[in-house]
Amino acid sequence: MKLTIIGCSGSFPGPDSPSSCYLLEAEGFRMLLDFGNGALGALQRHIGLYDVDAICLSHLHADHCLDLCPYHVVRTYSPHGPFGKIPVYAPADAPRRLAAAYGMPEEPGLETAFDFVRLTPGVFEVGPFAVTAARVNHPVETFGFRISHGGRSVAYSADTGESSELVRLAAGADVMLCEASYLDEPGLPPNLHLNGRQAAEHAAKAAVDSLVLTHLVPWYDPDRILGDASRGGFGGRVELARSGAVYDLG
C-alpha cells in the first residue's frame, strides 16, 4: 500500500499545497481520501487524469470536497469520455450539495460521473482496501477513516476536535494523518479542530507507529505546530505533512 499526500493545507489552499486530498494505492487500485479545492491540479503529477477508481469524502466543507466539481467535468466532457461512474462515499446530501456548488441546473447532476454511496459508521470494502468509517467531532457530519490492506493501515482524522472515537479508529495504525489546525494557545473553540499537542496526545493513546500532522492552515507557522506536538507525549516519529510526500507501507 502506498500513500501520497496530494494536499494538506487546512481551510484553503496555501502557497505550497492544495487543500485536503490523499491518494491510496494498492494492487493497481487508486482511491482518494477527500478532494479539496486545488487538489485536481496537483493530483495529475502523480497519476493519470482518469485513473481515480474511488473517492471517500470525510465531510462537505469546501476544503475537503470542492474539486469533485471540476473532476465531474473531466470525466463527463473529456474528448476521450465520457468515462464510467466511480463510487463516491460521502455524508448524506452530498449529491445535492455538490450539484449546487457546481451550479449548472440545466445539466444533469453529478450522478452522471459519480455513484454516490451514503457513509455510515462501520467497515466496508473499496477495491482491495478495507475501509473503516467512524464519526468524529466536528460541527457537520464528519467521518474519520482507517484504510487497511495487506496487514498495514493508515488512519485519517479528517477535521475533528478531541475525540475518543478517533483514538479507537487509529489504534495501532502504521501512519496516522491527524489534523493540527490550531496553535496550542488558550481560548480555542471546543469541538472543532485540534492543535499539534492534542494530535500527538491522540497518537500516543492510539499507539500508532508514526504521526503526520496535516490540515496545516497557512496563516500559522508550521514549525510552531511541530513544536506543540513535541509536548503531546508521543514517542514515535512525528512530521509535518507535505504535498508530494510518499509513504510506501509495503
C-alpha positions as a Markdown table, in Angstrom:
| # | Residue | x | y | z |
|---|---|---|---|---|
| 1 | Met | 0.0 | 0.0 | 0.0 |
| 2 | Lys | 1.3 | 3.4 | -0.9 |
| 3 | Leu | 0.1 | 6.8 | 0.5 |
| 4 | Thr | 0.7 | 10.1 | -1.4 |
| 5 | Ile | -0.2 | 13.4 | 0.1 |
| 6 | Ile | -1.7 | 15.5 | -2.7 |
| 7 | Gly | -3.0 | 18.3 | -0.5 |
| 8 | Cys | -2.5 | 19.1 | 3.2 |
| 9 | Ser | -3.5 | 22.7 | 3.6 |
| 10 | Gly | -6.2 | 23.5 | 6.1 |
| 11 | Ser | -9.3 | 25.6 | 5.3 |
| 12 | Phe | -7.9 | 27.0 | 2.0 |
| 13 | Pro | -5.0 | 26.2 | -0.4 |
| 14 | Gly | -1.6 | 27.5 | 0.6 |
| 15 | Pro | 1.4 | 28.6 | -1.4 |
| 16 | Asp | 2.8 | 25.1 | -1.4 |
| 17 | Ser | -0.2 | 22.8 | -1.2 |
| 18 | Pro | -3.8 | 22.4 | -2.2 |
| 19 | Ser | -6.5 | 21.7 | 0.4 |
| 20 | Ser | -7.0 | 18.2 | 1.8 |
| 21 | Cys | -6.5 | 15.2 | -0.6 |
| 22 | Tyr | -4.7 | 11.9 | 0.0 |
| 23 | Leu | -4.1 | 9.2 | -2.6 |
| 24 | Leu | -4.0 | 5.5 | -1.5 |
| 25 | Glu | -2.8 | 2.8 | -4.0 |
| 26 | Ala | -2.7 | -1.0 | -3.8 |
| 27 | Glu | -2.9 | -3.7 | -6.5 |
| 28 | Gly | -3.3 | -1.1 | -9.2 |
| 29 | Phe | -6.4 | 0.5 | -7.5 |
| 30 | Arg | -6.3 | 4.2 | -6.7 |
| 31 | Met | -8.6 | 5.8 | -4.1 |
| 32 | Leu | -8.7 | 9.4 | -2.9 |
| 33 | Leu | -9.5 | 10.5 | 0.7 |
| 34 | Asp | -11.0 | 13.9 | 0.3 |
| 35 | Phe | -10.8 | 16.1 | -2.8 |
| 36 | Gly | -10.4 | 19.7 | -1.6 |
| 37 | Asn | -10.0 | 22.8 | -3.7 |
| 38 | Gly | -6.9 | 22.9 | -5.8 |
| 39 | Ala | -6.2 | 19.1 | -5.4 |
| 40 | Leu | -7.1 | 18.1 | -9.0 |
| 41 | Gly | -4.2 | 20.0 | -10.5 |
| 42 | Ala | -1.6 | 18.5 | -8.1 |
| 43 | Leu | -3.1 | 15.0 | -8.4 |
| 44 | Gln | -2.0 | 15.0 | -12.1 |
| 45 | Arg | 1.6 | 15.0 | -11.0 |
| 46 | His | 1.2 | 11.5 | -9.6 |
| 47 | Ile | -1.5 | 9.6 | -11.6 |
| 48 | Gly | -3.3 | 10.0 | -14.9 |
| 49 | Leu | -6.3 | 12.3 | -15.1 |
| 50 | Tyr | -8.7 | 9.5 | -15.5 |
| 51 | Asp | -7.1 | 6.9 | -13.1 |
| 52 | Val | -9.1 | 7.5 | -9.9 |
| 53 | Asp | -11.1 | 4.4 | -9.1 |
| 54 | Ala | -13.0 | 5.6 | -5.9 |
| 55 | Ile | -13.3 | 8.6 | -3.6 |
| 56 | Cys | -14.1 | 8.9 | 0.1 |
| 57 | Leu | -15.2 | 12.3 | 1.3 |
| 58 | Ser | -14.9 | 12.9 | 5.1 |
| 59 | His | -17.4 | 15.8 | 5.1 |
| 60 | Leu | -18.8 | 18.5 | 2.9 |
| 61 | His | -16.8 | 21.6 | 3.8 |
| 62 | Ala | -15.3 | 23.0 | 0.6 |
| 63 | Asp | -11.7 | 22.4 | 1.5 |
| 64 | His | -12.4 | 18.7 | 1.6 |
| 65 | Cys | -14.7 | 18.1 | -1.4 |
| 66 | Leu | -14.9 | 21.0 | -3.8 |
| 67 | Asp | -12.7 | 19.6 | -6.6 |
| 68 | Leu | -15.2 | 16.9 | -7.2 |
| 69 | Cys | -17.0 | 19.5 | -9.3 |
| 70 | Pro | -14.2 | 20.0 | -11.8 |
| 71 | Tyr | -13.5 | 16.3 | -11.7 |
| 72 | His | -17.1 | 15.8 | -12.9 |
| 73 | Val | -16.1 | 17.9 | -15.9 |
| 74 | Val | -13.0 | 15.8 | -16.5 |
| 75 | Arg | -15.0 | 12.5 | -16.5 |
| 76 | Thr | -18.0 | 13.9 | -18.4 |
| 77 | Tyr | -16.7 | 16.2 | -21.1 |
| 78 | Ser | -13.2 | 14.8 | -21.9 |
| 79 | Pro | -12.6 | 14.2 | -25.6 |
| 80 | His | -11.8 | 10.6 | -24.6 |
| 81 | Gly | -15.0 | 10.2 | -22.5 |
| 82 | Pro | -17.5 | 10.2 | -21.0 |
| 83 | Phe | -16.0 | 7.8 | -18.6 |
| 84 | Gly | -17.9 | 5.3 | -16.4 |
| 85 | Lys | -19.1 | 6.2 | -13.0 |
| 86 | Ile | -16.8 | 5.8 | -10.0 |
| 87 | Pro | -18.1 | 5.4 | -6.4 |
| 88 | Val | -18.0 | 8.4 | -4.1 |
| 89 | Tyr | -18.6 | 7.5 | -0.4 |
| 90 | Ala | -19.8 | 10.6 | 1.3 |
| 91 | Pro | -22.1 | 12.0 | 4.0 |
| 92 | Ala | -25.8 | 12.4 | 3.4 |
| 93 | Asp | -26.9 | 15.1 | 1.0 |
| 94 | Ala | -23.6 | 15.1 | -0.9 |
| 95 | Pro | -25.3 | 14.8 | -4.4 |
| 96 | Arg | -27.5 | 17.9 | -3.8 |
| 97 | Arg | -24.8 | 20.0 | -2.1 |
| 98 | Leu | -22.2 | 19.3 | -4.7 |
| 99 | Ala | -24.6 | 19.9 | -7.6 |
| 100 | Ala | -25.4 | 23.2 | -6.0 |
| 101 | Ala | -21.7 | 24.1 | -5.8 |
| 102 | Tyr | -21.3 | 23.0 | -9.5 |
| 103 | Gly | -24.1 | 25.5 | -10.3 |
| 104 | Met | -25.3 | 24.2 | -13.6 |
| 105 | Pro | -29.0 | 23.5 | -13.1 |
| 106 | Glu | -29.7 | 22.9 | -16.8 |
| 107 | Glu | -27.3 | 19.9 | -16.7 |
| 108 | Pro | -27.9 | 16.5 | -15.0 |
| 109 | Gly | -26.5 | 16.3 | -11.6 |
| 110 | Leu | -23.0 | 15.0 | -10.8 |
| 111 | Glu | -24.5 | 11.5 | -10.7 |
| 112 | Thr | -23.6 | 11.2 | -14.4 |
| 113 | Ala | -20.0 | 10.8 | -13.4 |
| 114 | Phe | -20.3 | 9.5 | -9.8 |
| 115 | Asp | -22.2 | 6.8 | -8.0 |
| 116 | Phe | -22.8 | 8.4 | -4.6 |
| 117 | Val | -22.9 | 6.0 | -1.6 |
| 118 | Arg | -24.0 | 7.4 | 1.7 |
| 119 | Leu | -21.5 | 6.9 | 4.5 |
| 120 | Thr | -22.4 | 5.3 | 7.8 |
| 121 | Pro | -20.1 | 4.1 | 10.6 |
| 122 | Gly | -18.7 | 0.7 | 10.0 |
| 123 | Val | -16.4 | -1.4 | 7.8 |
| 124 | Phe | -16.8 | -1.7 | 4.0 |
| 125 | Glu | -14.6 | -2.8 | 1.1 |
| 126 | Val | -13.4 | -0.4 | -1.6 |
| 127 | Gly | -11.4 | -2.3 | -4.2 |
| 128 | Pro | -8.6 | -4.1 | -2.3 |
| 129 | Phe | -9.0 | -1.8 | 0.7 |
| 130 | Ala | -10.9 | -2.5 | 4.0 |
| 131 | Val | -12.2 | 0.9 | 5.0 |
| 132 | Thr | -13.5 | 1.7 | 8.5 |
| 133 | Ala | -15.5 | 4.9 | 8.8 |
| 134 | Ala | -16.3 | 6.5 | 12.2 |
| 135 | Arg | -17.9 | 9.7 | 13.2 |
| 136 | Val | -15.6 | 12.3 | 14.6 |
| 137 | Asn | -16.1 | 15.6 | 16.5 |
| 138 | His | -16.8 | 18.4 | 14.0 |
| 139 | Pro | -19.9 | 20.7 | 13.7 |
| 140 | Val | -21.1 | 19.0 | 10.5 |
| 141 | Glu | -21.4 | 15.2 | 9.8 |
| 142 | Thr | -17.8 | 14.2 | 9.5 |
| 143 | Phe | -16.1 | 10.8 | 9.2 |
| 144 | Gly | -12.6 | 9.7 | 10.0 |
| 145 | Phe | -11.2 | 6.8 | 8.1 |
| 146 | Arg | -9.0 | 3.8 | 8.6 |
| 147 | Ile | -7.7 | 2.2 | 5.4 |
| 148 | Ser | -6.2 | -1.3 | 5.7 |
| 149 | His | -4.5 | -3.6 | 3.2 |
| 150 | Gly | -2.0 | -6.4 | 3.5 |
| 151 | Gly | -1.7 | -6.0 | 7.2 |
| 152 | Arg | -0.9 | -2.3 | 7.0 |
| 153 | Ser | -3.1 | 0.6 | 7.9 |
| 154 | Val | -3.4 | 4.4 | 7.6 |
| 155 | Ala | -5.7 | 6.3 | 9.9 |
| 156 | Tyr | -7.1 | 9.7 | 8.9 |
| 157 | Ser | -8.7 | 12.1 | 11.4 |
| 158 | Ala | -10.4 | 14.3 | 8.9 |
| 159 | Asp | -11.5 | 17.5 | 10.8 |
| 160 | Thr | -12.2 | 16.9 | 14.4 |
| 161 | Gly | -11.9 | 18.3 | 17.9 |
| 162 | Glu | -10.8 | 15.9 | 20.7 |
| 163 | Ser | -12.3 | 12.5 | 20.0 |
| 164 | Ser | -12.2 | 9.2 | 21.8 |
| 165 | Glu | -13.6 | 7.7 | 18.6 |
| 166 | Leu | -10.5 | 8.8 | 16.7 |
| 167 | Val | -8.3 | 7.0 | 19.2 |
| 168 | Arg | -10.2 | 3.8 | 18.7 |
| 169 | Leu | -10.2 | 4.2 | 14.9 |
| 170 | Ala | -6.4 | 4.8 | 14.8 |
| 171 | Ala | -5.4 | 2.1 | 17.3 |
| 172 | Gly | -2.1 | 0.5 | 16.2 |
| 173 | Ala | -2.1 | 2.2 | 12.8 |
| 174 | Asp | 1.2 | 2.4 | 10.9 |
| 175 | Val | 0.6 | 6.0 | 9.9 |
| 176 | Met | -1.8 | 8.5 | 11.4 |
| 177 | Leu | -2.7 | 11.5 | 9.3 |
| 178 | Cys | -4.0 | 13.8 | 12.0 |
| 179 | Glu | -5.2 | 17.4 | 11.7 |
| 180 | Ala | -3.4 | 20.1 | 13.6 |
| 181 | Ser | -5.2 | 23.3 | 12.6 |
| 182 | Tyr | -4.5 | 25.4 | 15.7 |
| 183 | Leu | -1.6 | 26.6 | 17.7 |
| 184 | Asp | -1.6 | 25.4 | 21.3 |
| 185 | Glu | -3.0 | 28.5 | 22.9 |
| 186 | Pro | -5.7 | 29.2 | 25.5 |
| 187 | Gly | -9.2 | 30.0 | 24.5 |
| 188 | Leu | -9.5 | 27.8 | 21.5 |
| 189 | Pro | -13.1 | 26.9 | 20.4 |
| 190 | Pro | -14.1 | 23.4 | 21.5 |
| 191 | Asn | -15.3 | 20.6 | 19.3 |
| 192 | Leu | -13.9 | 22.0 | 16.1 |
| 193 | His | -10.2 | 21.3 | 15.4 |
| 194 | Leu | -7.0 | 20.0 | 17.2 |
| 195 | Asn | -3.7 | 21.6 | 17.8 |
| 196 | Gly | -0.3 | 19.9 | 17.5 |
| 197 | Arg | -0.2 | 18.8 | 21.1 |
| 198 | Gln | -3.7 | 17.3 | 21.0 |
| 199 | Ala | -2.9 | 15.5 | 17.8 |
| 200 | Ala | 0.2 | 13.9 | 19.5 |
| 201 | Glu | -1.9 | 13.0 | 22.5 |
| 202 | His | -4.3 | 11.2 | 20.3 |
| 203 | Ala | -1.5 | 9.4 | 18.5 |
| 204 | Ala | 0.0 | 8.4 | 21.9 |
| 205 | Lys | -3.3 | 7.0 | 23.1 |
| 206 | Ala | -3.8 | 5.1 | 19.9 |
| 207 | Ala | -0.2 | 3.7 | 20.0 |
| 208 | Val | 0.4 | 4.4 | 16.3 |
| 209 | Asp | 3.8 | 4.0 | 14.7 |
| 210 | Ser | 4.1 | 7.4 | 13.1 |
| 211 | Leu | 2.2 | 10.7 | 13.2 |
| 212 | Val | 1.9 | 13.1 | 10.2 |
| 213 | Leu | 0.4 | 16.4 | 11.1 |
| 214 | Thr | -1.9 | 17.7 | 8.4 |
| 215 | His | -4.6 | 20.3 | 7.7 |
| 216 | Leu | -2.0 | 22.9 | 8.2 |
| 217 | Val | -3.6 | 26.4 | 8.0 |
| 218 | Pro | -1.3 | 28.7 | 6.0 |
| 219 | Trp | -1.6 | 31.6 | 8.5 |
| 220 | Tyr | 0.2 | 29.6 | 11.2 |
| 221 | Asp | 3.9 | 28.8 | 11.4 |
| 222 | Pro | 4.1 | 25.0 | 10.8 |
| 223 | Asp | 7.3 | 24.8 | 12.9 |
| 224 | Arg | 5.2 | 26.0 | 15.9 |
| 225 | Ile | 2.7 | 23.3 | 15.2 |
| 226 | Leu | 5.5 | 20.7 | 15.2 |
| 227 | Gly | 6.9 | 22.2 | 18.4 |
| 228 | Asp | 3.4 | 21.9 | 20.0 |
| 229 | Ala | 3.3 | 18.3 | 19.0 |
| 230 | Ser | 6.6 | 17.6 | 20.9 |
| 231 | Arg | 4.7 | 18.3 | 24.1 |
| 232 | Gly | 2.0 | 15.7 | 23.4 |
| 233 | Gly | 3.7 | 12.7 | 24.9 |
| 234 | Phe | 4.0 | 10.7 | 21.7 |
| 235 | Gly | 7.3 | 8.8 | 21.4 |
| 236 | Gly | 7.1 | 7.8 | 17.7 |
| 237 | Arg | 8.1 | 9.6 | 14.6 |
| 238 | Val | 6.3 | 13.0 | 14.1 |
| 239 | Glu | 6.5 | 15.1 | 10.9 |
| 240 | Leu | 4.6 | 17.8 | 9.1 |
| 241 | Ala | 2.6 | 16.8 | 6.0 |
| 242 | Arg | 4.0 | 18.0 | 2.7 |
| 243 | Ser | 2.3 | 18.0 | -0.7 |
| 244 | Gly | 4.0 | 15.3 | -2.8 |
| 245 | Ala | 5.3 | 13.3 | 0.1 |
| 246 | Val | 5.0 | 9.5 | -0.5 |
| 247 | Tyr | 4.8 | 6.8 | 2.2 |
| 248 | Asp | 5.4 | 3.2 | 1.0 |
| 249 | Leu | 3.8 | 0.9 | 3.5 |
| 250 | Gly | 4.8 | -2.3 | 1.7 |
